[in-house]
Tab-separated table of C-alpha atoms and ligand atoms in Angstrom:
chain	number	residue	atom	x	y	z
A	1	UNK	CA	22.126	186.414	71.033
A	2	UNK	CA	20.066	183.107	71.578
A	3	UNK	CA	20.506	181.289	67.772
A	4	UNK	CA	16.890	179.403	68.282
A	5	UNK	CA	14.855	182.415	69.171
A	6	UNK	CA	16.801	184.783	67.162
A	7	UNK	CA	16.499	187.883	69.772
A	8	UNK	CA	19.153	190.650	69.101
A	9	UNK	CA	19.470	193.009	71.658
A	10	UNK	CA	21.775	196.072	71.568
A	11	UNK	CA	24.687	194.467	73.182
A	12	UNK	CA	24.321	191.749	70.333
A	13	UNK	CA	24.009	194.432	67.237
A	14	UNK	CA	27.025	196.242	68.838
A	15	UNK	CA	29.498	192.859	68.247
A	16	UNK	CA	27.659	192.542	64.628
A	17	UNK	CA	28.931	195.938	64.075
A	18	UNK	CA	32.319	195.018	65.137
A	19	UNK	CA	32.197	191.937	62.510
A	20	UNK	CA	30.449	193.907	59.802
A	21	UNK	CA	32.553	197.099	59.888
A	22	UNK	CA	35.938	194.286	59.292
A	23	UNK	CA	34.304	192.793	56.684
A	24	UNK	CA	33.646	196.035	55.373
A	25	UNK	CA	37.115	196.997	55.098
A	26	UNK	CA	37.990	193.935	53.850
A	27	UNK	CA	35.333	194.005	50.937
A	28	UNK	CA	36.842	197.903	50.412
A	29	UNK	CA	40.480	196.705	49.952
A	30	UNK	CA	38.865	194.307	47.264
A	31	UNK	CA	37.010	197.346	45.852
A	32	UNK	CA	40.164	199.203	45.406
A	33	UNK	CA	42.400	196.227	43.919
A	34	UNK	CA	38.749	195.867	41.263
A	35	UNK	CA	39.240	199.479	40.589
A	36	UNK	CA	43.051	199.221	39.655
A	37	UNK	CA	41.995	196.556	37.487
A	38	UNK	CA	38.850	198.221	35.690
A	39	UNK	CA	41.042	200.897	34.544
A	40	UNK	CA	43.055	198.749	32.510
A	41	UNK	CA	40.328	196.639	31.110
A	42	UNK	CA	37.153	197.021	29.667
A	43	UNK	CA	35.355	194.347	31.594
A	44	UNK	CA	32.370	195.729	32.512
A	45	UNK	CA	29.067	194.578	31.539
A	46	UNK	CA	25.866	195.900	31.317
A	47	UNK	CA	22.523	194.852	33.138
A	48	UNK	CA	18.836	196.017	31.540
A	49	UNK	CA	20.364	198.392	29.548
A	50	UNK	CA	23.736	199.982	28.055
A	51	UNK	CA	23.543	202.577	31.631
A	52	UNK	CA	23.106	199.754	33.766
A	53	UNK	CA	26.399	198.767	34.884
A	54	UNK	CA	28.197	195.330	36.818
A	55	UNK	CA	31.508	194.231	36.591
A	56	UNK	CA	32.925	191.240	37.586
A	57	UNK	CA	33.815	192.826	41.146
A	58	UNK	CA	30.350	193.586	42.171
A	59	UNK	CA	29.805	189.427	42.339
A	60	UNK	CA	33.319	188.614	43.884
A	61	UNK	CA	32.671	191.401	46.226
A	62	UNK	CA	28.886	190.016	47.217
A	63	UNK	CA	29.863	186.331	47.179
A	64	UNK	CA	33.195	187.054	49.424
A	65	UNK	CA	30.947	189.106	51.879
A	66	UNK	CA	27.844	186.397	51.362
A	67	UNK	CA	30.607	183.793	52.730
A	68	UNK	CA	31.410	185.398	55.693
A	69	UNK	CA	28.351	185.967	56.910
A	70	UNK	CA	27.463	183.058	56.667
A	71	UNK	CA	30.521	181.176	58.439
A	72	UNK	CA	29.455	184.183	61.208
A	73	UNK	CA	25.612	184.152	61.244
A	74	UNK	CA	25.003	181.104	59.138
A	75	UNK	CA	20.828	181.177	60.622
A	76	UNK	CA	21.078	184.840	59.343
A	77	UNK	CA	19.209	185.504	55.909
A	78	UNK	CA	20.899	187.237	53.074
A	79	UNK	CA	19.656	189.587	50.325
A	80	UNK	CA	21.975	190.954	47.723
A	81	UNK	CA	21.781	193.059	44.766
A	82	UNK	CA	24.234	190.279	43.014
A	83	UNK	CA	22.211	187.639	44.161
A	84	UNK	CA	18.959	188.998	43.258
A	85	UNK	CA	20.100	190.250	39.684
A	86	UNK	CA	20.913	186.391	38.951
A	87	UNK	CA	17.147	185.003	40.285
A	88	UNK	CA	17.646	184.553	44.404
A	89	UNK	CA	14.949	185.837	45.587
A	90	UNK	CA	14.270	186.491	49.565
A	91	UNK	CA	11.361	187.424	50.934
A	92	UNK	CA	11.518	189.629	54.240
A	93	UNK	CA	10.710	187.755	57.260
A	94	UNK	CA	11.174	188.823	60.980
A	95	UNK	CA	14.487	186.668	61.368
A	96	UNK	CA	17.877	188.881	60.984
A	97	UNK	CA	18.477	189.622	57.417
A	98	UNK	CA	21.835	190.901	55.457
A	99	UNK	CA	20.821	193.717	53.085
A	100	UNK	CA	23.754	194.235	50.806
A	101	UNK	CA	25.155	196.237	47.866
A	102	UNK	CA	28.879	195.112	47.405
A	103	UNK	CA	30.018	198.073	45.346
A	104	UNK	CA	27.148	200.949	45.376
A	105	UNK	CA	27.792	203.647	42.508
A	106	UNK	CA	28.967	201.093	40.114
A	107	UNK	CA	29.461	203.814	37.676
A	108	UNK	CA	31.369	206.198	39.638
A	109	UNK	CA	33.802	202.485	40.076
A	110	UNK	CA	34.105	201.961	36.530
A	111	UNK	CA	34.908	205.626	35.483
A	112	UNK	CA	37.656	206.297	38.640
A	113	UNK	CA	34.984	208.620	40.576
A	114	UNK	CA	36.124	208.497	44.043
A	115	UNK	CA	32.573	208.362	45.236
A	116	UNK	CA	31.617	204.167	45.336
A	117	UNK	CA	30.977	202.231	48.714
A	118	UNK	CA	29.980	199.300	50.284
A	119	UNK	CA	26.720	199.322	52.244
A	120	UNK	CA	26.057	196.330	54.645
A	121	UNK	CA	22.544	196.938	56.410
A	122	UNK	CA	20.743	194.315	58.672
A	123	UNK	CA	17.005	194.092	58.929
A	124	UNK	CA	15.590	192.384	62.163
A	125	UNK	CA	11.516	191.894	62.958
A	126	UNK	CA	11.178	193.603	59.069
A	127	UNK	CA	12.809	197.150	59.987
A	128	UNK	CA	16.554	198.146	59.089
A	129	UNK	CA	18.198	198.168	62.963
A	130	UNK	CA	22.307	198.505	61.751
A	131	UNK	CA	24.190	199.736	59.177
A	132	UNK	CA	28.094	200.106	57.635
A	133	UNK	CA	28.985	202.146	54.403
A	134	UNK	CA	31.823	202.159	53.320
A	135	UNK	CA	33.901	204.468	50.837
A	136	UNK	CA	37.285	202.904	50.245
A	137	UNK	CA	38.667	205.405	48.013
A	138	UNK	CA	38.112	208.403	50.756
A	139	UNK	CA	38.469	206.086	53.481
A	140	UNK	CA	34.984	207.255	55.247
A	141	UNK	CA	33.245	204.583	57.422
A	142	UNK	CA	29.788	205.235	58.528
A	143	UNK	CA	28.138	203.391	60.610
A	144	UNK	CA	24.606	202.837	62.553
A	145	UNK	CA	22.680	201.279	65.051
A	146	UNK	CA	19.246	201.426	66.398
A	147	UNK	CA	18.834	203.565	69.522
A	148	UNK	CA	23.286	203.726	69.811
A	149	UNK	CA	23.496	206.794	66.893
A	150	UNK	CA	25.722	207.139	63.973
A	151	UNK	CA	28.977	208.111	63.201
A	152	UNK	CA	31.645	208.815	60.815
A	153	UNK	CA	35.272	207.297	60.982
A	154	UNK	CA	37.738	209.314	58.426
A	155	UNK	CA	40.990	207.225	58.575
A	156	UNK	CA	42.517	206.008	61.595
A	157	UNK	CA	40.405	209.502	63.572
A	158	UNK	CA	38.160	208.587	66.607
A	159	UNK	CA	34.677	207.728	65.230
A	160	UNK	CA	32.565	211.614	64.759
A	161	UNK	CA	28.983	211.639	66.140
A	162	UNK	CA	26.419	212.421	63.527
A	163	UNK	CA	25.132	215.226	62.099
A	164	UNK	CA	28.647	216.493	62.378
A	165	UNK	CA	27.390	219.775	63.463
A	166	UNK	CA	24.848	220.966	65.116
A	167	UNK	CA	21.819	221.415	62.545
A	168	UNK	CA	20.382	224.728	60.962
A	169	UNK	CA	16.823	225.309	60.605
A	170	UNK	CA	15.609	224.752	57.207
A	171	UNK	CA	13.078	227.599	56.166
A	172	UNK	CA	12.577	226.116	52.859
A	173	UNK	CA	13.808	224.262	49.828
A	174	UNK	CA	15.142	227.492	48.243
A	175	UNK	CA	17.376	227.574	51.168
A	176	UNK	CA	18.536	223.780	50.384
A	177	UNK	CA	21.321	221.585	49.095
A	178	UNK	CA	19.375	218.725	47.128
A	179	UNK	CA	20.914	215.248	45.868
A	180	UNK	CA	18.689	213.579	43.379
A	181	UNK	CA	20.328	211.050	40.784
A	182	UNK	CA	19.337	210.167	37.136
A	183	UNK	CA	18.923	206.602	37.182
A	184	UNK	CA	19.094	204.124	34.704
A	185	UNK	CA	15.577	204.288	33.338
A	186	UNK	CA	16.233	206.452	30.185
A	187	UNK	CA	12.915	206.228	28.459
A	188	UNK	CA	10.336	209.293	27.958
A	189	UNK	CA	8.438	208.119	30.183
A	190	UNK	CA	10.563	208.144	33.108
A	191	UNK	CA	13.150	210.845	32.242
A	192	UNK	CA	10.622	213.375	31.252
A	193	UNK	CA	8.449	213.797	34.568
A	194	UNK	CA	11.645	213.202	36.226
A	195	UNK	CA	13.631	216.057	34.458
A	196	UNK	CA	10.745	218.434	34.623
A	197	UNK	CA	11.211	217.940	38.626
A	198	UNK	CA	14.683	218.750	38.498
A	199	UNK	CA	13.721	221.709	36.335
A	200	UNK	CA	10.952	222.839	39.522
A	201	UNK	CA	13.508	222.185	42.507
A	202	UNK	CA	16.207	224.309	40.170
A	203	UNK	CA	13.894	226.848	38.180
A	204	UNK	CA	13.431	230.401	39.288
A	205	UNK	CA	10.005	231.012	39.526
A	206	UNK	CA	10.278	235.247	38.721
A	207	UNK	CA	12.041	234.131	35.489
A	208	UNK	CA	9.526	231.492	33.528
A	209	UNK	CA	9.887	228.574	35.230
A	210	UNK	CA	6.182	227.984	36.493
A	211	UNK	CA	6.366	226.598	40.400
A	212	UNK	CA	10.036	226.965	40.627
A	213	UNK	CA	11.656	226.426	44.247
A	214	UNK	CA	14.946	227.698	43.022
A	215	UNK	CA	17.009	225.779	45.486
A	216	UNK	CA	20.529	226.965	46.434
A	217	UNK	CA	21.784	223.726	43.834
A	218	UNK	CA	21.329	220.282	43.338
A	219	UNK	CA	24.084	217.434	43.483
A	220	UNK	CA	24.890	213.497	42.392
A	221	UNK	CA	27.311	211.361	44.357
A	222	UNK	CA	26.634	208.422	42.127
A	223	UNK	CA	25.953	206.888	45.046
A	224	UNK	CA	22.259	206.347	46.710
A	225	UNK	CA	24.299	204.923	50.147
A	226	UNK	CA	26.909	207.991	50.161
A	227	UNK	CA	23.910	210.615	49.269
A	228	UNK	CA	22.084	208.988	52.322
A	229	UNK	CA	25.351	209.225	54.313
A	230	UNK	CA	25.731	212.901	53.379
A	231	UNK	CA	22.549	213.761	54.151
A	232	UNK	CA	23.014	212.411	57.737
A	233	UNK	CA	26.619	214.345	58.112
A	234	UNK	CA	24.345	217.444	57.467
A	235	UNK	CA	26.376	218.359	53.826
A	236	UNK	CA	23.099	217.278	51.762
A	237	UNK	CA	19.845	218.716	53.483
A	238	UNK	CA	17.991	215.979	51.347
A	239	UNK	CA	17.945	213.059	49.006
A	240	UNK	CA	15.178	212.064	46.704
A	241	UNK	CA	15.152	208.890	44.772
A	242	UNK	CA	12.549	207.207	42.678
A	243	UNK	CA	13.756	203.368	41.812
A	244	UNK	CA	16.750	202.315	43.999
A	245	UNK	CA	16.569	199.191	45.651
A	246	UNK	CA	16.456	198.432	49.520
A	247	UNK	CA	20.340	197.161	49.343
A	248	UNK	CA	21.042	201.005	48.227
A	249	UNK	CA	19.332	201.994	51.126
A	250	UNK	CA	18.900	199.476	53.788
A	251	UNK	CA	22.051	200.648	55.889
A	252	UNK	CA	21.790	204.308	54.951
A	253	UNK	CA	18.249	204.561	56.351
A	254	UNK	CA	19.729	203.683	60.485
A	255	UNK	CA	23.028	206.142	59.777
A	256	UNK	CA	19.973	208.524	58.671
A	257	UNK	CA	17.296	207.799	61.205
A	258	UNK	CA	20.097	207.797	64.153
A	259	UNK	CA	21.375	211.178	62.519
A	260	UNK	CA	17.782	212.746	63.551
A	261	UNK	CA	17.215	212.774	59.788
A	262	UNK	CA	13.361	211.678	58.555
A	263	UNK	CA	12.753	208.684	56.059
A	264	UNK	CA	9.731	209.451	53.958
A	265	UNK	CA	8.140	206.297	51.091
A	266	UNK	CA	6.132	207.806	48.375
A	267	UNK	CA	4.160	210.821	47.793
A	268	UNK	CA	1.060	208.508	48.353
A	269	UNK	CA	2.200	206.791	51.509
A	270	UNK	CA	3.585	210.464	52.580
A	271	UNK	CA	-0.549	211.727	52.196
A	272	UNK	CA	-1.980	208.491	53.457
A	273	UNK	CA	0.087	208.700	56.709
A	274	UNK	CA	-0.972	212.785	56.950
A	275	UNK	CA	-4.819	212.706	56.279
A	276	UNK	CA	-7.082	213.455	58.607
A	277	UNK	CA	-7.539	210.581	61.158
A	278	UNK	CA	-4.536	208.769	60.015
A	279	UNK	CA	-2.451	206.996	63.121
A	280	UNK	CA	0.156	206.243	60.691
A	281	UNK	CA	3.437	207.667	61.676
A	282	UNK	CA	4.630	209.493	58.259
A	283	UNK	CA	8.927	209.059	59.514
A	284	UNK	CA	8.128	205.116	59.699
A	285	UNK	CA	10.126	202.963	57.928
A	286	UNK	CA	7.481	199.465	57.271
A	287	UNK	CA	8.398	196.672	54.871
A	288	UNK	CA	5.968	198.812	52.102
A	289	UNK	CA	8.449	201.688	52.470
A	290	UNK	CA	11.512	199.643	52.895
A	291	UNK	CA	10.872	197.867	49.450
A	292	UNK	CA	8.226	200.316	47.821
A	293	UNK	CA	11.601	201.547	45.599
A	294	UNK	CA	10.787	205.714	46.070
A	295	UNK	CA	12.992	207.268	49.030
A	296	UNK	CA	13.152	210.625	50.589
A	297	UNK	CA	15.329	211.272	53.310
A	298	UNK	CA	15.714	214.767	54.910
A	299	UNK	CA	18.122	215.959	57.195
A	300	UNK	CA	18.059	216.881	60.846
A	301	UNK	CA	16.235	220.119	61.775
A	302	UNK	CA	16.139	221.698	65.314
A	303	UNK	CA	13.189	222.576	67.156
A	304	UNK	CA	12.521	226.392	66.981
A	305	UNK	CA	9.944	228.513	68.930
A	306	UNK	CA	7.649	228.462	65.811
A	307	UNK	CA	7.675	224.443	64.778
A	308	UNK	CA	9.493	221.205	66.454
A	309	UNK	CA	11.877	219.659	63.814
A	310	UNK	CA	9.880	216.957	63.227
A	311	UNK	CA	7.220	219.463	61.655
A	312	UNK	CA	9.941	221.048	60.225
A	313	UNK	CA	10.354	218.093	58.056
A	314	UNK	CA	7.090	217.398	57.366
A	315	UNK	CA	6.348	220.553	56.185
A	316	UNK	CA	9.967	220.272	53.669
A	317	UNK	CA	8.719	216.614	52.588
A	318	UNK	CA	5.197	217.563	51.560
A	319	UNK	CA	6.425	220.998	50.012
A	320	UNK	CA	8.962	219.121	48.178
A	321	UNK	CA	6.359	216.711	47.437
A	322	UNK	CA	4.420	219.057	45.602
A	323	UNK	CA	7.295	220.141	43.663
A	324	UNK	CA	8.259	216.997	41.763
A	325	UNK	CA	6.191	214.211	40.125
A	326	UNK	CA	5.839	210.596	41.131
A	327	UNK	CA	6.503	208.422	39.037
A	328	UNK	CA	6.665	204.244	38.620
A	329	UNK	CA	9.929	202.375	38.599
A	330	UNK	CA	10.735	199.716	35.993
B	1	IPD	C1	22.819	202.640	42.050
B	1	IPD	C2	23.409	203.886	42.656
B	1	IPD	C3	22.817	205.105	41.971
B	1	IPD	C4	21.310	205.132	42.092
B	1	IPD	C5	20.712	203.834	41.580
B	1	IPD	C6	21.342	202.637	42.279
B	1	IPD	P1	24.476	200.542	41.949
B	1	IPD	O1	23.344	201.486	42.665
B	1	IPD	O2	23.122	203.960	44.031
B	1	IPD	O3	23.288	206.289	42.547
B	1	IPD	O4	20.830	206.190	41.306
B	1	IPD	O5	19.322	203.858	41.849
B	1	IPD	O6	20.786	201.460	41.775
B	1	IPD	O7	23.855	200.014	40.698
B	1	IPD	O8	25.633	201.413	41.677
B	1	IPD	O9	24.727	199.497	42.952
């Protein structure tokens, strides 16, 4: 890596890795000393509302990470959900750019729910190109790089190749495993298009629910990193999200991408890049999708005789699309 032109080539993102996946272990062993802790006291405070949850681990987690970055990179940019909740703000540039969230599924930390990571991602020339989540309490590391896959490390086992097995076609969302989360926007006029969505991708349509896709279930890690991580492994066949943050899904969009799984923005961005004439490729992941706050990541699908995967998960992201309602993030 040349430090005035800032050029990172794949030889340079593999030794971040090797830096980034140490300090993500040590930022876990911190996590899991913070969680010890939590238990025994009730020092946890709340953000925009009484479901919107930091403790004082999230900001000794980001600063000690924020630290070492910058005694390693110190040109290297930084944006953290810490940072940003107390007025930093950073604007994306084309120079090499931290995207963190020190402890993602705060909740899950403060209630002992084994399901809370770190997720380091880097952004280079505007586009995530590496990322590292890691789960302490399970000991999972995943980890991504543009162009050099993803992979899961359980423990001390040799890093697996992602998907972990080789993927199934997907025939439709009634055939699917969906993650989807509640948020922390609790008002009617949020929670109401939102549950009615969740009542669609559930509902079956022979029995009252109008437009039902009755899909095999629907699940919550807690966790908008770990349900992007899961969704690469092939356990999740998709993840929708409507007001996370680009630190929840900075790094989880390469272990994704690398995974063969498709990144999708909004249900407008989704049409725009799919009307007629449109040279827009719908999988791409631009600043506007990176930061637009809505997310929908679908899993690997082979080719079959009938439909590449690719149009495989086009055709799940616009049905799914037409399932559930947009809806504007606070
Ligand atoms: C949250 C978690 C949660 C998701 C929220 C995120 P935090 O991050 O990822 O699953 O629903 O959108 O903000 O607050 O635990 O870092």
């Amino acid at each position: 890596m040349s430090a005035d032109t800032q050029t990172l080539k794949p030889v340079d993102l593999r030794s971040i890795l090797t830096f980034t996946v140490k300090l993500a272990r040590t930022a876990g062993t911190l996590i899991l000393e913070g969680s010890q802790a939590i238990q025994t006291t009730s020092d946890v405070n709340e953000k925009k509302n009484s479901v919107d949850l930091v403790t004082e681990y999230d900001v000794a987690v980001e600063e000690l990470v924020k630290s070492e970055i910058a005694k390693a990179y110190p040109s290297f940019k930084f944006i953290g959900e810490e940072s940003y909740s107390s007025g930093t703000r950073n604007e994306l540039t084309d120079e090499p750019t931290f995207c963190v969230d020190p402890i993602d599924g705060t909740t899950n930390f403060v209630h002992g729910f084994p399901f809370a990571c770190i997720s380091l991602g880097l952004i280079y020339q505007k586009r995530p190109v590496l990322g590292v989540i890691y789960n302490p309490f399970l000991d999972h590391l995943y980890t991504g790089i543009e162009g050099q896959g993803s992979f899961l490390t359980r423990g001390n086992s040799q890093p697996l190749k992602l998907p972990l097995t080789n993927p199934k076609p997907l025939p439709s969302l009634q055939k699917a495993l969906l993650a989807i989360e509640w948020g922390s926007d609790r008002g009617k006029k949020t929670l109401v298009p939102k549950s009615d969505s969740f009542l669609r991708l559930a509902g079956d349509p022979a029995d009252g629910i109008a437009g039902g896709r009755m899909a095999h279930s629907i699940r919550s890690l807690g966790s908008a990193a770990l349900n992007i991580s899961m969704v690469a492994q092939g356990g999740l066949d998709l993840y929708w999200e409507i007001g996370c943050w680009p630190w929840d899904v900075c790094a989880g969009i390469v272990i994704a991408q690398e995974a063969g799984g498709a990144v999708v923005g909004s249900h407008a961005a989704l049409a725009a890049a799919t009307s007629a004439g449109s040279s827009i490729d719908p999988f791409k992941v631009t600043p506007d999708v990176l930061t637009g706050r809505k997310y929908l990541i679908i899993r690997a699908i082979p080719d079959t005789l009938n439909e590449t995967g690719r149009e495989a998960q086009l055709r799940i992201a616009r049905d799914f699309y037409q399932t559930v309602e947009d809806g504007e993030p606070k």
